[in-house]
PDB file of C-alpha atoms in Angstrom:
ATOM      1  CA  ASP A1098     -19.063 -35.563 -28.642  1.00  0.00           C
ATOM      2  CA  GLN A1099     -17.559 -38.839 -29.734  1.00  0.00           C
ATOM      3  CA  GLN A1100     -20.127 -40.953 -31.529  1.00  0.00           C
ATOM      4  CA  VAL A1101     -17.875 -43.992 -31.974  1.00  0.00           C
ATOM      5  CA  LYS A1102     -15.838 -45.055 -28.989  1.00  0.00           C
ATOM      6  CA  GLN A1103     -13.045 -47.534 -28.629  1.00  0.00           C
ATOM      7  CA  ASN A1104     -12.490 -47.344 -24.913  1.00  0.00           C
ATOM      8  CA  SER A1105      -9.426 -49.523 -24.663  1.00  0.00           C
ATOM      9  CA  PRO A1106      -6.348 -47.939 -26.253  1.00  0.00           C
ATOM     10  CA  SER A1107      -4.422 -51.183 -26.417  1.00  0.00           C
ATOM     11  CA  LEU A1108      -4.649 -54.958 -26.144  1.00  0.00           C
ATOM     12  CA  SER A1109      -1.935 -57.572 -25.875  1.00  0.00           C
ATOM     13  CA  VAL A1110      -2.595 -61.268 -26.566  1.00  0.00           C
ATOM     14  CA  GLN A1111      -0.597 -64.423 -27.137  1.00  0.00           C
ATOM     15  CA  GLU A1112      -0.260 -65.930 -30.575  1.00  0.00           C
ATOM     16  CA  GLY A1113      -2.955 -68.514 -31.195  1.00  0.00           C
ATOM     17  CA  ARG A1114      -5.380 -67.015 -28.693  1.00  0.00           C
ATOM     18  CA  ILE A1115      -8.494 -64.984 -29.409  1.00  0.00           C
ATOM     19  CA  SER A1116      -8.342 -61.190 -29.733  1.00  0.00           C
ATOM     20  CA  ILE A1117     -11.550 -59.308 -28.957  1.00  0.00           C
ATOM     21  CA  LEU A1118     -11.725 -55.657 -29.913  1.00  0.00           C
ATOM     22  CA  ASN A1119     -14.708 -53.653 -28.744  1.00  0.00           C
ATOM     23  CA  CYS A1120     -16.490 -50.610 -30.074  1.00  0.00           C
ATOM     24  CA  ASP A1121     -19.497 -48.647 -28.795  1.00  0.00           C
ATOM     25  CA  TYR A1122     -21.569 -46.091 -30.623  1.00  0.00           C
ATOM     26  CA  THR A1123     -24.107 -43.528 -29.526  1.00  0.00           C
ATOM     27  CA  ASN A1124     -25.875 -42.537 -32.734  1.00  0.00           C
ATOM     28  CA  SER A1125     -28.894 -44.771 -33.265  1.00  0.00           C
ATOM     29  CA  MET A1126     -28.941 -43.778 -36.940  1.00  0.00           C
ATOM     30  CA  PHE A1127     -25.744 -45.728 -37.560  1.00  0.00           C
ATOM     31  CA  ASP A1128     -26.495 -48.996 -39.277  1.00  0.00           C
ATOM     32  CA  TYR A1129     -23.378 -49.834 -41.227  1.00  0.00           C
ATOM     33  CA  PHE A1130     -20.162 -50.629 -39.431  1.00  0.00           C
ATOM     34  CA  LEU A1131     -16.644 -51.317 -40.577  1.00  0.00           C
ATOM     35  CA  TRP A1132     -13.315 -52.319 -39.121  1.00  0.00           C
ATOM     36  CA  TYR A1133     -10.043 -51.067 -40.533  1.00  0.00           C
ATOM     37  CA  LYS A1134      -6.517 -52.160 -39.727  1.00  0.00           C
ATOM     38  CA  LYS A1135      -3.599 -49.791 -39.885  1.00  0.00           C
ATOM     39  CA  TYR A1136       0.116 -50.518 -39.902  1.00  0.00           C
ATOM     40  CA  PRO A1137       2.621 -47.729 -39.190  1.00  0.00           C
ATOM     41  CA  ALA A1138       3.387 -45.518 -42.202  1.00  0.00           C
ATOM     42  CA  GLU A1139       0.473 -46.989 -44.167  1.00  0.00           C
ATOM     43  CA  GLY A1140      -3.125 -45.946 -44.676  1.00  0.00           C
ATOM     44  CA  PRO A1141      -5.916 -47.967 -43.028  1.00  0.00           C
ATOM     45  CA  THR A1142      -6.992 -51.081 -44.887  1.00  0.00           C
ATOM     46  CA  PHE A1143     -10.540 -52.373 -44.895  1.00  0.00           C
ATOM     47  CA  LEU A1144     -10.985 -55.530 -42.877  1.00  0.00           C
ATOM     48  CA  ILE A1145     -14.635 -56.462 -42.482  1.00  0.00           C
ATOM     49  CA  SER A1146     -18.039 -54.819 -42.344  1.00  0.00           C
ATOM     50  CA  ILE A1147     -21.528 -55.523 -41.057  1.00  0.00           C
ATOM     51  CA  SER A1148     -24.899 -53.927 -41.677  1.00  0.00           C
ATOM     52  CA  SER A1149     -27.640 -53.696 -39.108  1.00  0.00           C
ATOM     53  CA  ILE A1150     -29.735 -56.398 -40.754  1.00  0.00           C
ATOM     54  CA  LYS A1151     -27.163 -58.888 -39.480  1.00  0.00           C
ATOM     55  CA  ASP A1152     -25.753 -59.598 -36.048  1.00  0.00           C
ATOM     56  CA  LYS A1153     -22.693 -61.493 -37.225  1.00  0.00           C
ATOM     57  CA  ASN A1154     -20.377 -61.506 -40.205  1.00  0.00           C
ATOM     58  CA  GLU A1155     -17.416 -63.806 -40.722  1.00  0.00           C
ATOM     59  CA  ASP A1156     -14.433 -63.630 -43.013  1.00  0.00           C
ATOM     60  CA  GLY A1157     -11.775 -66.223 -42.322  1.00  0.00           C
ATOM     61  CA  ARG A1158     -10.220 -65.584 -38.951  1.00  0.00           C
ATOM     62  CA  PHE A1159     -12.211 -62.370 -38.486  1.00  0.00           C
ATOM     63  CA  THR A1160     -15.745 -62.191 -37.125  1.00  0.00           C
ATOM     64  CA  VAL A1161     -17.682 -59.047 -36.312  1.00  0.00           C
ATOM     65  CA  PHE A1162     -20.625 -59.153 -33.923  1.00  0.00           C
ATOM     66  CA  LEU A1163     -23.250 -56.423 -33.692  1.00  0.00           C
ATOM     67  CA  ASN A1164     -25.541 -55.877 -30.728  1.00  0.00           C
ATOM     68  CA  LYS A1165     -27.910 -53.127 -31.821  1.00  0.00           C
ATOM     69  CA  SER A1166     -29.786 -52.870 -28.557  1.00  0.00           C
ATOM     70  CA  ALA A1167     -26.534 -52.267 -26.692  1.00  0.00           C
ATOM     71  CA  LYS A1168     -25.081 -50.153 -29.528  1.00  0.00           C
ATOM     72  CA  HIS A1169     -22.010 -52.331 -29.356  1.00  0.00           C
ATOM     73  CA  LEU A1170     -19.912 -54.200 -31.841  1.00  0.00           C
ATOM     74  CA  SER A1171     -16.886 -56.358 -31.469  1.00  0.00           C
ATOM     75  CA  LEU A1172     -14.214 -57.846 -33.703  1.00  0.00           C
ATOM     76  CA  HIS A1173     -12.953 -61.322 -32.917  1.00  0.00           C
ATOM     77  CA  ILE A1174      -9.698 -62.579 -34.375  1.00  0.00           C
ATOM     78  CA  VAL A1175      -9.133 -66.308 -34.002  1.00  0.00           C
ATOM     79  CA  PRO A1176      -6.422 -67.462 -33.913  1.00  0.00           C
ATOM     80  CA  SER A1177      -4.393 -64.315 -33.445  1.00  0.00           C
ATOM     81  CA  GLN A1178      -1.115 -64.078 -35.354  1.00  0.00           C
ATOM     82  CA  PRO A1179       1.873 -61.744 -34.865  1.00  0.00           C
ATOM     83  CA  GLY A1180       1.086 -60.162 -38.246  1.00  0.00           C
ATOM     84  CA  ASP A1181      -2.217 -58.996 -36.808  1.00  0.00           C
ATOM     85  CA  SER A1182      -0.330 -56.513 -34.628  1.00  0.00           C
ATOM     86  CA  ALA A1183      -1.602 -53.134 -35.781  1.00  0.00           C
ATOM     87  CA  VAL A1184      -3.980 -50.337 -34.846  1.00  0.00           C
ATOM     88  CA  TYR A1185      -7.624 -51.237 -35.423  1.00  0.00           C
ATOM     89  CA  PHE A1186     -10.253 -48.611 -36.123  1.00  0.00           C
ATOM     90  CA  CYS A1187     -13.972 -49.084 -35.801  1.00  0.00           C
ATOM     91  CA  ALA A1188     -16.111 -46.894 -38.095  1.00  0.00           C
ATOM     92  CA  ALA A1189     -19.814 -46.305 -38.583  1.00  0.00           C
ATOM     93  CA  SER A1190     -22.149 -44.591 -40.982  1.00  0.00           C
ATOM     94  CA  ALA A1191     -25.875 -44.244 -41.634  1.00  0.00           C
ATOM     95  CA  LEU A1192     -27.102 -46.469 -44.447  1.00  0.00           C
ATOM     96  CA  GLY A1193     -28.630 -44.737 -47.405  1.00  0.00           C
ATOM     97  CA  GLY A1194     -28.131 -41.303 -45.950  1.00  0.00           C
ATOM     98  CA  SER A1195     -25.514 -38.658 -46.452  1.00  0.00           C
ATOM     99  CA  GLU A1196     -23.770 -39.364 -43.176  1.00  0.00           C
ATOM    100  CA  LYS A1197     -20.016 -39.329 -43.281  1.00  0.00           C
ATOM    101  CA  LEU A1198     -17.996 -42.252 -42.003  1.00  0.00           C
ATOM    102  CA  VAL A1199     -17.241 -41.703 -38.311  1.00  0.00           C
ATOM    103  CA  PHE A1200     -14.176 -43.377 -36.853  1.00  0.00           C
ATOM    104  CA  GLY A1201     -13.211 -44.356 -33.347  1.00  0.00           C
ATOM    105  CA  LYS A1202      -9.793 -43.319 -32.042  1.00  0.00           C
ATOM    106  CA  GLY A1203      -8.307 -46.745 -32.670  1.00  0.00           C
ATOM    107  CA  MET A1204      -6.902 -49.526 -30.537  1.00  0.00           C
ATOM    108  CA  LYS A1205      -3.415 -50.952 -30.758  1.00  0.00           C
ATOM    109  CA  LEU A1206      -3.329 -54.738 -30.839  1.00  0.00           C
ATOM    110  CA  THR A1207      -0.089 -56.537 -30.065  1.00  0.00           C
ATOM    111  CA  VAL A1208       0.113 -60.266 -30.681  1.00  0.00           C
ATOM    112  CA  ASN A1209       3.089 -61.809 -28.933  1.00  0.00           C
ATOM    113  CA  PRO A1210       4.793 -64.891 -30.423  1.00  0.00           C
TER     114      PRO A1210
ATOM    115  CA  LYS B 362      -6.266 -52.015 -60.121  1.00  0.00           C
ATOM    116  CA  ALA B 363      -3.893 -49.456 -58.750  1.00  0.00           C
ATOM    117  CA  GLY B 364      -4.671 -48.275 -55.253  1.00  0.00           C
ATOM    118  CA  VAL B 365      -5.170 -44.791 -53.910  1.00  0.00           C
ATOM    119  CA  THR B 366      -2.055 -42.674 -54.293  1.00  0.00           C
ATOM    120  CA  GLN B 367      -1.139 -39.569 -52.357  1.00  0.00           C
ATOM    121  CA  THR B 368       1.601 -37.068 -53.009  1.00  0.00           C
ATOM    122  CA  PRO B 369       3.820 -36.000 -51.491  1.00  0.00           C
ATOM    123  CA  ARG B 370       4.363 -38.639 -48.813  1.00  0.00           C
ATOM    124  CA  TYR B 371       6.217 -36.276 -46.494  1.00  0.00           C
ATOM    125  CA  LEU B 372       6.160 -32.528 -46.183  1.00  0.00           C
ATOM    126  CA  ILE B 373       7.789 -30.028 -43.849  1.00  0.00           C
ATOM    127  CA  LYS B 374       6.446 -26.493 -43.699  1.00  0.00           C
ATOM    128  CA  THR B 375       6.701 -23.542 -41.348  1.00  0.00           C
ATOM    129  CA  ARG B 376       3.916 -21.709 -39.566  1.00  0.00           C
ATOM    130  CA  GLY B 377       1.993 -19.319 -41.754  1.00  0.00           C
ATOM    131  CA  GLN B 378       2.751 -21.134 -44.992  1.00  0.00           C
ATOM    132  CA  GLN B 379       0.196 -22.944 -47.054  1.00  0.00           C
ATOM    133  CA  VAL B 380       0.264 -26.466 -48.410  1.00  0.00           C
ATOM    134  CA  THR B 381      -1.492 -28.472 -51.104  1.00  0.00           C
ATOM    135  CA  LEU B 382      -1.842 -32.232 -50.922  1.00  0.00           C
ATOM    136  CA  SER B 383      -2.894 -34.426 -53.804  1.00  0.00           C
ATOM    137  CA  CYS B 384      -4.895 -37.640 -54.005  1.00  0.00           C
ATOM    138  CA  SER B 385      -5.557 -39.919 -56.959  1.00  0.00           C
ATOM    139  CA  PRO B 386      -8.431 -42.331 -56.311  1.00  0.00           C
ATOM    140  CA  ILE B 387      -8.864 -45.869 -57.515  1.00  0.00           C
ATOM    141  CA  SER B 388     -10.008 -45.932 -61.121  1.00  0.00           C
ATOM    142  CA  GLY B 389     -13.785 -45.754 -61.284  1.00  0.00           C
ATOM    143  CA  HIS B 390     -14.208 -44.315 -57.813  1.00  0.00           C
ATOM    144  CA  ARG B 391     -16.050 -41.010 -57.802  1.00  0.00           C
ATOM    145  CA  SER B 392     -15.895 -40.160 -54.113  1.00  0.00           C
ATOM    146  CA  VAL B 393     -12.810 -38.877 -52.335  1.00  0.00           C
ATOM    147  CA  SER B 394     -12.746 -38.221 -48.602  1.00  0.00           C
ATOM    148  CA  TRP B 395     -10.008 -36.593 -46.577  1.00  0.00           C
ATOM    149  CA  TYR B 396      -9.121 -37.366 -42.968  1.00  0.00           C
ATOM    150  CA  GLN B 397      -6.681 -35.998 -40.443  1.00  0.00           C
ATOM    151  CA  GLN B 398      -5.022 -38.451 -38.117  1.00  0.00           C
ATOM    152  CA  THR B 399      -3.326 -37.320 -34.934  1.00  0.00           C
ATOM    153  CA  PRO B 400      -2.219 -39.444 -31.968  1.00  0.00           C
ATOM    154  CA  GLY B 401      -4.766 -37.966 -29.573  1.00  0.00           C
ATOM    155  CA  GLN B 402      -7.775 -37.634 -31.868  1.00  0.00           C
ATOM    156  CA  GLY B 403      -7.621 -40.635 -34.142  1.00  0.00           C
ATOM    157  CA  LEU B 404      -9.119 -40.265 -37.604  1.00  0.00           C
ATOM    158  CA  GLN B 405     -11.146 -37.111 -38.059  1.00  0.00           C
ATOM    159  CA  PHE B 406     -13.200 -36.437 -41.153  1.00  0.00           C
ATOM    160  CA  LEU B 407     -12.337 -33.298 -43.092  1.00  0.00           C
ATOM    161  CA  PHE B 408     -14.568 -33.407 -46.163  1.00  0.00           C
ATOM    162  CA  GLU B 409     -15.838 -35.549 -48.988  1.00  0.00           C
ATOM    163  CA  TYR B 410     -16.025 -34.746 -52.663  1.00  0.00           C
ATOM    164  CA  PHE B 411     -18.244 -36.509 -55.149  1.00  0.00           C
ATOM    165  CA  SER B 412     -18.428 -35.605 -58.830  1.00  0.00           C
ATOM    166  CA  GLU B 413     -16.491 -32.379 -58.224  1.00  0.00           C
ATOM    167  CA  THR B 414     -18.868 -31.218 -55.472  1.00  0.00           C
ATOM    168  CA  GLN B 415     -18.301 -31.144 -51.753  1.00  0.00           C
ATOM    169  CA  ARG B 416     -20.899 -33.542 -50.388  1.00  0.00           C
ATOM    170  CA  ASN B 417     -19.931 -33.643 -46.713  1.00  0.00           C
ATOM    171  CA  LYS B 418     -17.875 -31.490 -44.430  1.00  0.00           C
ATOM    172  CA  GLY B 419     -16.372 -32.094 -41.008  1.00  0.00           C
ATOM    173  CA  ASN B 420     -15.742 -29.628 -38.198  1.00  0.00           C
ATOM    174  CA  PHE B 421     -12.545 -28.024 -39.366  1.00  0.00           C
ATOM    175  CA  PRO B 422     -11.839 -24.301 -39.829  1.00  0.00           C
ATOM    176  CA  GLY B 423     -12.055 -22.634 -43.202  1.00  0.00           C
ATOM    177  CA  ARG B 424      -8.274 -22.799 -43.553  1.00  0.00           C
ATOM    178  CA  PHE B 425      -8.857 -26.355 -44.711  1.00  0.00           C
ATOM    179  CA  SER B 426     -10.306 -26.566 -48.185  1.00  0.00           C
ATOM    180  CA  GLY B 427     -10.403 -28.976 -51.046  1.00  0.00           C
ATOM    181  CA  ARG B 428     -11.512 -29.575 -54.560  1.00  0.00           C
ATOM    182  CA  GLN B 429     -12.063 -32.401 -56.978  1.00  0.00           C
ATOM    183  CA  PHE B 430     -11.340 -32.466 -60.654  1.00  0.00           C
ATOM    184  CA  SER B 431     -13.315 -34.051 -63.454  1.00  0.00           C
ATOM    185  CA  ASN B 432     -11.036 -37.115 -63.375  1.00  0.00           C
ATOM    186  CA  SER B 433     -11.910 -37.557 -59.666  1.00  0.00           C
ATOM    187  CA  ARG B 434      -8.444 -36.563 -58.509  1.00  0.00           C
ATOM    188  CA  SER B 435      -8.627 -34.357 -55.446  1.00  0.00           C
ATOM    189  CA  GLU B 436      -6.499 -31.766 -53.759  1.00  0.00           C
ATOM    190  CA  MET B 437      -6.599 -30.520 -50.222  1.00  0.00           C
ATOM    191  CA  ASN B 438      -5.248 -27.121 -49.245  1.00  0.00           C
ATOM    192  CA  VAL B 439      -4.365 -25.818 -45.822  1.00  0.00           C
ATOM    193  CA  SER B 440      -3.615 -22.110 -45.546  1.00  0.00           C
ATOM    194  CA  THR B 441      -1.873 -20.218 -42.745  1.00  0.00           C
ATOM    195  CA  LEU B 442      -0.422 -23.364 -41.248  1.00  0.00           C
ATOM    196  CA  GLU B 443      -0.379 -23.783 -37.479  1.00  0.00           C
ATOM    197  CA  LEU B 444       1.751 -26.113 -35.376  1.00  0.00           C
ATOM    198  CA  GLY B 445      -1.367 -28.136 -34.555  1.00  0.00           C
ATOM    199  CA  ASP B 446      -1.840 -28.960 -38.221  1.00  0.00           C
ATOM    200  CA  SER B 447       1.031 -31.417 -37.991  1.00  0.00           C
ATOM    201  CA  ALA B 448      -0.602 -34.745 -38.711  1.00  0.00           C
ATOM    202  CA  LEU B 449      -1.014 -37.599 -41.141  1.00  0.00           C
ATOM    203  CA  TYR B 450      -3.501 -36.624 -43.829  1.00  0.00           C
ATOM    204  CA  LEU B 451      -5.288 -39.560 -45.369  1.00  0.00           C
ATOM    205  CA  CYS B 452      -7.312 -39.702 -48.508  1.00  0.00           C
ATOM    206  CA  ALA B 453      -9.860 -42.431 -49.164  1.00  0.00           C
ATOM    207  CA  SER B 454     -11.764 -43.235 -52.305  1.00  0.00           C
ATOM    208  CA  SER B 455     -14.976 -45.138 -52.860  1.00  0.00           C
ATOM    209  CA  LEU B 456     -17.605 -45.664 -55.505  1.00  0.00           C
ATOM    210  CA  GLY B 457     -19.642 -42.981 -53.817  1.00  0.00           C
ATOM    211  CA  ASP B 458     -22.885 -44.883 -53.600  1.00  0.00           C
ATOM    212  CA  PHE B 459     -24.864 -44.291 -50.451  1.00  0.00           C
ATOM    213  CA  GLY B 460     -25.214 -47.299 -48.298  1.00  0.00           C
ATOM    214  CA  THR B 461     -22.698 -50.104 -48.075  1.00  0.00           C
ATOM    215  CA  ASP B 462     -19.831 -48.165 -49.596  1.00  0.00           C
ATOM    216  CA  THR B 463     -16.344 -49.184 -48.560  1.00  0.00           C
ATOM    217  CA  GLN B 464     -13.569 -46.626 -48.514  1.00  0.00           C
ATOM    218  CA  TYR B 465     -10.056 -47.506 -49.560  1.00  0.00           C
ATOM    219  CA  PHE B 466      -7.270 -45.460 -48.110  1.00  0.00           C
ATOM    220  CA  GLY B 467      -4.057 -44.127 -49.526  1.00  0.00           C
ATOM    221  CA  PRO B 468      -0.769 -44.245 -47.600  1.00  0.00           C
ATOM    222  CA  GLY B 469      -1.163 -40.690 -46.360  1.00  0.00           C
ATOM    223  CA  THR B 470       0.885 -37.506 -46.402  1.00  0.00           C
ATOM    224  CA  ARG B 471       2.837 -36.796 -43.243  1.00  0.00           C
ATOM    225  CA  LEU B 472       2.795 -33.024 -42.698  1.00  0.00           C
ATOM    226  CA  THR B 473       5.129 -31.470 -40.162  1.00  0.00           C
ATOM    227  CA  VAL B 474       4.702 -27.803 -39.316  1.00  0.00           C
ATOM    228  CA  LEU B 475       7.681 -26.148 -37.638  1.00  0.00           C
TER     229      LEU B 475
END
């Protein structure tokens, strides 16, 4: 039973355009969400997070949107750059509890010059 | 601050052997979590240690075990290796506080079981 789902395995966009990465979750106890980026042969690196008290969080070119009623979050990258090409993982946990961090299977983003 | 370090980076073993992987967390971090990454399954949680105690455990068989030392360094052991254990094993450290706790990952240990 996959509690965090990234249904699209890959996405290809042109440099300068917007990249939208989607993530759905099933556990209503999740209320803290994170995005990680992973390059080959490296561990995942933290990108941005959002807690359920917010519906949007921005950090430079990266914005995460949370729709609690739909149990859906998305990561927007604007403008996309070739260096953004990597695998992106969505993760979720329950705030204040002892829930472990649950990851999606990842989505490969390719930004073409 | 130095990041999370994992040793060794690459390992080749044969079926039936056992292996021990090591993780040194970021200074001041008390929580260490271990994950297995495979192409088909993504990142799967193995277990988390906090202050030398296992605080959380994923759905892996008992062949997978771990421990944490008083300096927060952690080791993960896999006994009786199977071909399906071939994967990238990632360690992540965090402060360990419940709530908005961000994990920082090491580069991983690539284990190949022949």
